PDB file of C-alpha atoms in Angstrom:
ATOM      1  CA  UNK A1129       2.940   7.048 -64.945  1.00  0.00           C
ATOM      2  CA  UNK A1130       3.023   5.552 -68.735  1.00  0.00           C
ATOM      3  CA  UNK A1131       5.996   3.237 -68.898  1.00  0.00           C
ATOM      4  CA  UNK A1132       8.109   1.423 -71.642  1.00  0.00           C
ATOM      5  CA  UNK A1133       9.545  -1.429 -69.621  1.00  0.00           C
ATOM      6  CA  UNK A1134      12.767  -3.133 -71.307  1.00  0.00           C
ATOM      7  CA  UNK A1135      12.925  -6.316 -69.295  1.00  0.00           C
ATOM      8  CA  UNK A1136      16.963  -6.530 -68.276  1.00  0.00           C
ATOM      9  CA  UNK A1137      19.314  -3.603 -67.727  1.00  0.00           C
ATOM     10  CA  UNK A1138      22.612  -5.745 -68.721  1.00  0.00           C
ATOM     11  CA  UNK A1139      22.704  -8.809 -70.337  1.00  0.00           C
ATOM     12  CA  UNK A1140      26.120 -10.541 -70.917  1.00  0.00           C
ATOM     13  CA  UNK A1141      25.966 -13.591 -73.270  1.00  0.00           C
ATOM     14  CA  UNK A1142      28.327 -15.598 -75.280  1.00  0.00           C
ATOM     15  CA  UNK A1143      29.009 -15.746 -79.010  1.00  0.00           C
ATOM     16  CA  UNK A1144      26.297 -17.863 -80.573  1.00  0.00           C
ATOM     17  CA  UNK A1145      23.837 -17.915 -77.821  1.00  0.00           C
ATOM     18  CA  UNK A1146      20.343 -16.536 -79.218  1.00  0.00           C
ATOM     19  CA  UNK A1147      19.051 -14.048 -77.144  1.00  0.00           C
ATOM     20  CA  UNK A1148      15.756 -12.173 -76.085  1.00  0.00           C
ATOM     21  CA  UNK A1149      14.891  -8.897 -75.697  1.00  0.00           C
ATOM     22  CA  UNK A1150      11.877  -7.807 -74.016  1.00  0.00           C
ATOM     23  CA  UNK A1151       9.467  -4.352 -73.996  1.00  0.00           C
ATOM     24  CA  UNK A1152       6.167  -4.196 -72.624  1.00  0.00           C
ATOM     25  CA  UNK A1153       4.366  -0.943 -73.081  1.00  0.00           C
ATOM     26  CA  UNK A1154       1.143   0.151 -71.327  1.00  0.00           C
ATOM     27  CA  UNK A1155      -0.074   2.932 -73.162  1.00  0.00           C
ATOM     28  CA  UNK A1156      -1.815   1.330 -75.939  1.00  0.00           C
ATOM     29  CA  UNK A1157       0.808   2.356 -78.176  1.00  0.00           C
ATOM     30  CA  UNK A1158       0.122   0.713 -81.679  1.00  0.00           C
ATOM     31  CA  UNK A1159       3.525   1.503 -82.607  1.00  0.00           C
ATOM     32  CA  UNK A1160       6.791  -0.300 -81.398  1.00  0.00           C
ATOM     33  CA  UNK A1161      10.703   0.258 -82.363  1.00  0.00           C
ATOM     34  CA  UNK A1162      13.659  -1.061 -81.599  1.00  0.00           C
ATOM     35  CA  UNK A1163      16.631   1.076 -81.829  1.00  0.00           C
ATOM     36  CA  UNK A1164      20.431   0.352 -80.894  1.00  0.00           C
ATOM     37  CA  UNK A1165      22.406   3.021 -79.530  1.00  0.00           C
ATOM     38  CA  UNK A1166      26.722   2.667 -80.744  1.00  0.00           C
ATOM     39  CA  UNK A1167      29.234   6.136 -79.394  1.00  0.00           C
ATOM     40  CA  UNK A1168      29.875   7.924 -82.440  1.00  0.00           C
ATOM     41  CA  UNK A1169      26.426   6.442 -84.528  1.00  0.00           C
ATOM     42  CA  UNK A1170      23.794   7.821 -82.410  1.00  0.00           C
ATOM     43  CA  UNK A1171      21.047   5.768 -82.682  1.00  0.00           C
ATOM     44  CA  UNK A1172      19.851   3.230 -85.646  1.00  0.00           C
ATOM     45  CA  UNK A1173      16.595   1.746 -86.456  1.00  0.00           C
ATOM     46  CA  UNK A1174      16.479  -1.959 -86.391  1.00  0.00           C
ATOM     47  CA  UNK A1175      12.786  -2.828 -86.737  1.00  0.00           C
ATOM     48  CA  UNK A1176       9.638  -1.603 -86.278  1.00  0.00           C
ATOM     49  CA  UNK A1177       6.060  -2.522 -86.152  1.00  0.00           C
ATOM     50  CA  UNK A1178       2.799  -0.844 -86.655  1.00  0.00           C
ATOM     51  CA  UNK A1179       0.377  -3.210 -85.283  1.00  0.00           C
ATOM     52  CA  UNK A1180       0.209  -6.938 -83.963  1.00  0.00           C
ATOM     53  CA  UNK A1181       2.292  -9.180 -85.694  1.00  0.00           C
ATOM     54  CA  UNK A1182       3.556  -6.586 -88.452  1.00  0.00           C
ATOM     55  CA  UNK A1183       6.823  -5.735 -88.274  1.00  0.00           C
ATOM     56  CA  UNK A1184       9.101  -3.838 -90.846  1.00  0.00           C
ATOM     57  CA  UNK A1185      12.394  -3.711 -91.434  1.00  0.00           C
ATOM     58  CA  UNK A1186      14.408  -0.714 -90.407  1.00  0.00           C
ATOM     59  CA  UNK A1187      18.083   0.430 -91.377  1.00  0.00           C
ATOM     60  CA  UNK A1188      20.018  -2.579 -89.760  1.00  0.00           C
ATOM     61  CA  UNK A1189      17.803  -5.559 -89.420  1.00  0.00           C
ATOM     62  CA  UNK A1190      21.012  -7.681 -90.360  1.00  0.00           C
ATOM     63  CA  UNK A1191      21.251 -10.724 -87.784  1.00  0.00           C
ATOM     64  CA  UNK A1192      18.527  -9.738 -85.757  1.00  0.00           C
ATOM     65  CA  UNK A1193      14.747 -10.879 -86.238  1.00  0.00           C
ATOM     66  CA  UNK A1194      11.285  -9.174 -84.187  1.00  0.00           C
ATOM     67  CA  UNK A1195       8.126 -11.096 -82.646  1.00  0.00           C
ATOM     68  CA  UNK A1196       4.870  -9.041 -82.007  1.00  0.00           C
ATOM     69  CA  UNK A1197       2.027 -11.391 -80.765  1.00  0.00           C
ATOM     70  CA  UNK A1198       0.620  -8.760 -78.816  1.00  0.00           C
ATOM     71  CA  UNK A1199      -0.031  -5.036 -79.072  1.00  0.00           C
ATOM     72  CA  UNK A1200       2.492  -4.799 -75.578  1.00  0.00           C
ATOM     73  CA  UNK A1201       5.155  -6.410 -76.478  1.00  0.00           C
ATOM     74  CA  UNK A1202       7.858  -6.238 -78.708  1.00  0.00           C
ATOM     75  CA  UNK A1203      10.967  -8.663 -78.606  1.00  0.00           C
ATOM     76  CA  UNK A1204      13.831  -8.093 -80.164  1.00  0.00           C
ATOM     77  CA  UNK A1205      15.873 -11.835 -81.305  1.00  0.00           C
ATOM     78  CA  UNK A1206      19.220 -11.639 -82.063  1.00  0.00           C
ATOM     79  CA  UNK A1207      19.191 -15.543 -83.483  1.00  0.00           C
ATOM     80  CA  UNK A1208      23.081 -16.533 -83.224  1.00  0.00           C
ATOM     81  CA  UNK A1209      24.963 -13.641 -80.778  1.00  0.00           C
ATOM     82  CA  UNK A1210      27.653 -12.154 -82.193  1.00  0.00           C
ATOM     83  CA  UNK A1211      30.684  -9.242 -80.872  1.00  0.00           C
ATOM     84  CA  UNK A1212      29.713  -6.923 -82.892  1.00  0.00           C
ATOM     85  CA  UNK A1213      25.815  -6.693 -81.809  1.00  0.00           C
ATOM     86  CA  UNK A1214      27.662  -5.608 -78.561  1.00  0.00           C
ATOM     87  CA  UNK A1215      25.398  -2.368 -77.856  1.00  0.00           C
ATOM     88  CA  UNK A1216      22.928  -0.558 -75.849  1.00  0.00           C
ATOM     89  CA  UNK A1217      19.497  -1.490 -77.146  1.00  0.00           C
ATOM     90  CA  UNK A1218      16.419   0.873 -77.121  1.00  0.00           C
ATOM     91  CA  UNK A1219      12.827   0.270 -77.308  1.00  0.00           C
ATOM     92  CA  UNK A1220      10.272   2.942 -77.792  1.00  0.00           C
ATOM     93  CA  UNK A1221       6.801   3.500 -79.122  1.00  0.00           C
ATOM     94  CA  UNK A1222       4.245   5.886 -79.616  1.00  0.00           C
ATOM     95  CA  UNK A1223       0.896   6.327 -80.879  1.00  0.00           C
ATOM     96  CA  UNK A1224       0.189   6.170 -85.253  1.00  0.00           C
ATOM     97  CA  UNK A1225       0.160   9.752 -85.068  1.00  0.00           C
ATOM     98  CA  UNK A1226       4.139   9.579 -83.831  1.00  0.00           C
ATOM     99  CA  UNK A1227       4.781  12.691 -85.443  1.00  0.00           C
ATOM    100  CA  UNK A1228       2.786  15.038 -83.569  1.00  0.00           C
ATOM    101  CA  UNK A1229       3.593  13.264 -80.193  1.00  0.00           C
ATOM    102  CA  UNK A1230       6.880  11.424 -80.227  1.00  0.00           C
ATOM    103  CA  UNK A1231       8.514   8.193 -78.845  1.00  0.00           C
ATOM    104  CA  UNK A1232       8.246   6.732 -75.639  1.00  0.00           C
ATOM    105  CA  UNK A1233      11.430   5.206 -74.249  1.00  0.00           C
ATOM    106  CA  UNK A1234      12.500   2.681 -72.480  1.00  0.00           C
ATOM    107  CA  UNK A1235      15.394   2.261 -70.253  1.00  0.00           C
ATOM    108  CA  UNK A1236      17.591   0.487 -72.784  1.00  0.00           C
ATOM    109  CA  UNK A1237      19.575  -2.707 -72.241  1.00  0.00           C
ATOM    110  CA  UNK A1238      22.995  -2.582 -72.378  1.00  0.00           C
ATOM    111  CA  UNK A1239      24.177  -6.199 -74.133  1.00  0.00           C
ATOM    112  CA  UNK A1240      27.205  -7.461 -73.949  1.00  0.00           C
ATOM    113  CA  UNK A1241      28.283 -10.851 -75.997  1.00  0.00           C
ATOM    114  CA  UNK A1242      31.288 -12.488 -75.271  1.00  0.00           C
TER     115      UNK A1242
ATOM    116  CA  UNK B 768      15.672  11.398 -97.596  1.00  0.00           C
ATOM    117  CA  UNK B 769      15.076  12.537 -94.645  1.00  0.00           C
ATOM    118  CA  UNK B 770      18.390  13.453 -92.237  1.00  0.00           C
ATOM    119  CA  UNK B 771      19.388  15.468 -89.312  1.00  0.00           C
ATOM    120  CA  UNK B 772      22.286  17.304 -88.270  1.00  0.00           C
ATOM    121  CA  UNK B 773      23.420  18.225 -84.936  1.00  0.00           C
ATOM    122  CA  UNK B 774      26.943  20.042 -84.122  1.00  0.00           C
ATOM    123  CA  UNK B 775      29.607  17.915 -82.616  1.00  0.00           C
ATOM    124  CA  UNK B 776      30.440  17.548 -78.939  1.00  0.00           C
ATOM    125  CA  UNK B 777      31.398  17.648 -76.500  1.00  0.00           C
ATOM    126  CA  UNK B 778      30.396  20.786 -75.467  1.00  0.00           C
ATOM    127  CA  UNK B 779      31.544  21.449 -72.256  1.00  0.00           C
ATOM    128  CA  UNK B 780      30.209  24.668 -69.996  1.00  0.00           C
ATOM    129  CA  UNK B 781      30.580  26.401 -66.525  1.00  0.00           C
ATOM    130  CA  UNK B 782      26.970  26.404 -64.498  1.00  0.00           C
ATOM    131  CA  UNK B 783      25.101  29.169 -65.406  1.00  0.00           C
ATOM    132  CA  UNK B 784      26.657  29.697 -69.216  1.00  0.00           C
ATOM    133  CA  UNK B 785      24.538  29.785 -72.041  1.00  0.00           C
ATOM    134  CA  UNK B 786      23.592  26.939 -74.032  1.00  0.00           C
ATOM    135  CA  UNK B 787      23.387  26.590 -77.728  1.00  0.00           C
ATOM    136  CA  UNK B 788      23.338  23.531 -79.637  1.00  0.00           C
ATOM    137  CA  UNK B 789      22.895  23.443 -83.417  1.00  0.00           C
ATOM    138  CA  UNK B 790      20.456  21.421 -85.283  1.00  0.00           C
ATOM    139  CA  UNK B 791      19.501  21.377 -89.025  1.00  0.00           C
ATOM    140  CA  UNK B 792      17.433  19.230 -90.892  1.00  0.00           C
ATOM    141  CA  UNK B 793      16.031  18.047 -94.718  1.00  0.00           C
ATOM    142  CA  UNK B 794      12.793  16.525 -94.644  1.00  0.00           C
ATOM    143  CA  UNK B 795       9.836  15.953 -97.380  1.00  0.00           C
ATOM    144  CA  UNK B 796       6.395  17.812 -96.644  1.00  0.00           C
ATOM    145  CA  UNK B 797       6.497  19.576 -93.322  1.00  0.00           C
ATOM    146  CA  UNK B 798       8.076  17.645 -90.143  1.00  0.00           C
ATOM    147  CA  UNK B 799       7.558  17.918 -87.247  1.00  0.00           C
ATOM    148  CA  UNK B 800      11.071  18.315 -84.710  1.00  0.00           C
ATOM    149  CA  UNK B 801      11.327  17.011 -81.326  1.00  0.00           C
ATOM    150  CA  UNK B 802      14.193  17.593 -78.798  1.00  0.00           C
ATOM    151  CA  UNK B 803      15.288  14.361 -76.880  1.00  0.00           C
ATOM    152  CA  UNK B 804      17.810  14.132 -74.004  1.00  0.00           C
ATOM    153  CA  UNK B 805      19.277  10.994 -72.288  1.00  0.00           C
ATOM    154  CA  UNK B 806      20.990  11.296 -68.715  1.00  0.00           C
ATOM    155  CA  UNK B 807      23.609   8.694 -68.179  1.00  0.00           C
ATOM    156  CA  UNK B 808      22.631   5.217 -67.855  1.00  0.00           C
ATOM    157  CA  UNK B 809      19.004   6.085 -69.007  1.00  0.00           C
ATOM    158  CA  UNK B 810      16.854   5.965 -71.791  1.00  0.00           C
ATOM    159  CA  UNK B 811      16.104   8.947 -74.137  1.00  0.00           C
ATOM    160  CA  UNK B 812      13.150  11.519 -72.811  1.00  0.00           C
ATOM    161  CA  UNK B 813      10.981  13.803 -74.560  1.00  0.00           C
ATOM    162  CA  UNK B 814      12.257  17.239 -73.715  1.00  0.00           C
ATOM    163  CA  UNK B 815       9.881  19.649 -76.003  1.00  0.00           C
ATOM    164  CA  UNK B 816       8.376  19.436 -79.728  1.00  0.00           C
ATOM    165  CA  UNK B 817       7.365  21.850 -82.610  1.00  0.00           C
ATOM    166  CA  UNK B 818       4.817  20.761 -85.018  1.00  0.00           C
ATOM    167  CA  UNK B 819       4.743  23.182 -87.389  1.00  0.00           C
ATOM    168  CA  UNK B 820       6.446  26.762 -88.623  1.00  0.00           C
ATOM    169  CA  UNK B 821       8.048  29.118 -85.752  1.00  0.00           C
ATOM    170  CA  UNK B 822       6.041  27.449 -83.426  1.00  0.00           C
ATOM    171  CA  UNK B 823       8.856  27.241 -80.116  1.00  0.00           C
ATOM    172  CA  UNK B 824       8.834  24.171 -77.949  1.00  0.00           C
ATOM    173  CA  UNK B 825       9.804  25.010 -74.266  1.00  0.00           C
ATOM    174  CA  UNK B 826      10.145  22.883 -70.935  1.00  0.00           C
ATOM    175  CA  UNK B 827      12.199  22.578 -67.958  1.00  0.00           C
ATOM    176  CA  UNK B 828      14.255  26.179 -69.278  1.00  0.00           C
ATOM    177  CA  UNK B 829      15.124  24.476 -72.583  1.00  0.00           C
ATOM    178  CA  UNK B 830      13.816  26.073 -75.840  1.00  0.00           C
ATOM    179  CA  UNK B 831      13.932  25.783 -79.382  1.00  0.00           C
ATOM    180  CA  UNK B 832      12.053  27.981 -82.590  1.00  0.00           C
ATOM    181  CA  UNK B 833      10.806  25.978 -85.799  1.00  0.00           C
ATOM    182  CA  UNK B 834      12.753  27.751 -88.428  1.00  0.00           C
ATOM    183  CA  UNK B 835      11.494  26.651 -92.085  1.00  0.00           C
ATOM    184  CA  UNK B 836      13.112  29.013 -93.798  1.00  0.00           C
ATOM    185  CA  UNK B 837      17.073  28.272 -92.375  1.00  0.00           C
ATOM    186  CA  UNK B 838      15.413  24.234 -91.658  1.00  0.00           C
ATOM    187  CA  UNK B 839      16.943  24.618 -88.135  1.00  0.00           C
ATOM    188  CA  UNK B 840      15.412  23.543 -84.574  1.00  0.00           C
ATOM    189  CA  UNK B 841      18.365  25.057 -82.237  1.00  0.00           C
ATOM    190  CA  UNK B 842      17.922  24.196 -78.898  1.00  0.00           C
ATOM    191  CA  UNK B 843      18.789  27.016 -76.309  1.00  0.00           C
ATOM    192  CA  UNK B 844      19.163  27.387 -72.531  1.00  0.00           C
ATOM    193  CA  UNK B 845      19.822  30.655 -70.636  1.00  0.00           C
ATOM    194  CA  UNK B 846      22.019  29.694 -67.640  1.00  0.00           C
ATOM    195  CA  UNK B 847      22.914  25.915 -67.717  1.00  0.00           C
ATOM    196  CA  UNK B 848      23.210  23.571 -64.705  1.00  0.00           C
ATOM    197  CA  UNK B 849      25.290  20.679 -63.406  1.00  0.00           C
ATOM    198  CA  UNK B 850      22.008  18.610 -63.886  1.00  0.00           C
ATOM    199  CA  UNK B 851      21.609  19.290 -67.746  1.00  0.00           C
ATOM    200  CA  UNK B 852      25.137  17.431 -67.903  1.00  0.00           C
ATOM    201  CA  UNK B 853      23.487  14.616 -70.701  1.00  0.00           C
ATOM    202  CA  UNK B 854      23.266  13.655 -74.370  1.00  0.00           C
ATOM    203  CA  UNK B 855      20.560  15.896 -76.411  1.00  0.00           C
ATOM    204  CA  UNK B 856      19.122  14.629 -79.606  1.00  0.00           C
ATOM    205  CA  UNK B 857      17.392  16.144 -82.114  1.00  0.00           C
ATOM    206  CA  UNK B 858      15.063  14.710 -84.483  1.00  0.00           C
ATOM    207  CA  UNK B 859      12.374  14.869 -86.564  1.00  0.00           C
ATOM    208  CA  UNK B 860       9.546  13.278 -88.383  1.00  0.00           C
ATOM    209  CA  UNK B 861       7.892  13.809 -91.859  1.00  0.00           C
ATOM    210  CA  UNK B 862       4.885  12.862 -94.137  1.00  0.00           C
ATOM    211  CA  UNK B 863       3.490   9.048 -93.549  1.00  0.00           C
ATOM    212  CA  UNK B 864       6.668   8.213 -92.238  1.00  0.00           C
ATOM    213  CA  UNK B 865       5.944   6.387 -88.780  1.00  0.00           C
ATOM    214  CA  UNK B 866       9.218   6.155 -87.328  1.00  0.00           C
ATOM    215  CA  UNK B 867      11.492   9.244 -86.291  1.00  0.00           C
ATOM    216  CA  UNK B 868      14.996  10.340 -87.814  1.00  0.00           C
ATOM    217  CA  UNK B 869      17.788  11.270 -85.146  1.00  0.00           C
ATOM    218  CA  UNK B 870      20.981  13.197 -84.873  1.00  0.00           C
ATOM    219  CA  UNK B 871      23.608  11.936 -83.919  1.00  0.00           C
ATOM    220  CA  UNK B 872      23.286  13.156 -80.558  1.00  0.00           C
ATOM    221  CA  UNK B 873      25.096  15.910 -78.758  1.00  0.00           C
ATOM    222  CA  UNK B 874      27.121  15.173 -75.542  1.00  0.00           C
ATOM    223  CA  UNK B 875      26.771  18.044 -72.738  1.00  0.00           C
ATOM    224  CA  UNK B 876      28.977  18.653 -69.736  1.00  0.00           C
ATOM    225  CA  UNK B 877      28.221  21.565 -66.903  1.00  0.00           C
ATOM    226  CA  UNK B 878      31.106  21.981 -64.648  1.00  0.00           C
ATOM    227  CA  UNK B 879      30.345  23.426 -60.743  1.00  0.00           C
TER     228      UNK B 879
END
């Protein structure tokens, strides 16, 4: 079964802590995203990439930064934690031809700063 | 730009009602729409596409008609159940773009 795998479920870190998120796909996806999910906002596109270590910005890159050294994984960096990057946070990818065959997602990871 | 619109939850339904949720859209060139739903606690799944003009995307009961000429993608069940209880997005992608454009999602509740 093709999997997204978002490497923590919850995360609960403090204000100014910098902090990792992980997805590893196994599909050969050259595409990666990384999405964050707010009631009331649906979902927002923080960054994406295309290919190894491109990356683009998306609608709300603010405070956050992206690392793609391989076509797998995609981390996500938020470099100084804030409360307001409180969220659930969604990885997906898919293949260049996303808009015949969609997104993959992962599970998310629900981050919580303190 | 591109954008999506979905109608506003909740929506909340007895098992076996009939579902309708609303989508429209404004794209450049000729997207293609996807369906997406998210149980709680999960990520978002694929639930059916439409690439092109009155094609109809279909899966697990769900269904939804490519409609160019109203730009709509309604998604439609017959006879609901307590499992479809989730969030439903719509969305859609257009031209070179790589990355998808989503609703703001659409919160569902089936009652036993």
């Amino acid at each position: 079964d093709v999997k997204v795998t978002q490497s923590s479920r919850y995360l609960v870190k403090r204000t100014g802590e910098k902090v990792f998120l992980e997805c590893v796909q196994d599909m050969d996806h050259e595409n990666m995203f990384w999405y964050r999910q707010d009631p009331g906002l649906g979902l927002r596109l923080i960054y994406f990439s295309y290919d190894v270590k491109m990356k683009e910005k998306g609608d709300i890159p603010e405070g956050y930064s992206v690392s793609r050294e391989k076509k797998e994984r995609f981390s996500l960096i938020l470099e100084s934690a804030s409360t307001n990057q409180t969220s659930m946070y969604l990885c997906a990818s898919s293949f260049p031809q996303g808009r015949n065959y969609g997104y993959t997602f992962g599970s998310g990871t629900r981050l919580t700063v303190v | 730009g591109n954008s999506v619109t979905q109608m506003e939850g909740p929506v909340t339904l007895s098992e076996e009602a009939f579902l309708t949720i609303n989508c429209t859209y404004t794209a450049t060139g000729y997207p293609s729409l996807f369906w997406y739903v998210q149980y709680p606690g999960e990520g978002l799944q694929l639930l059916l596409k439409a690439t092109k003009a009155d094609d109809k995307g279909s899966n697990k009961g769900f269904e939804a008609t490519y409609r160019k000429e109203t730009t709509s993608f309604h998604l439609e069940k017959g006879s609901v159940q307590v499992s479809d209880s989730a969030v439903y997005f719509c969305a859609l992608s257009s031209g070179s773009a790589r990355q998808l454009t989503f609703g703001s999602g659409t919160q569902l509740t089936v009652l036993p």
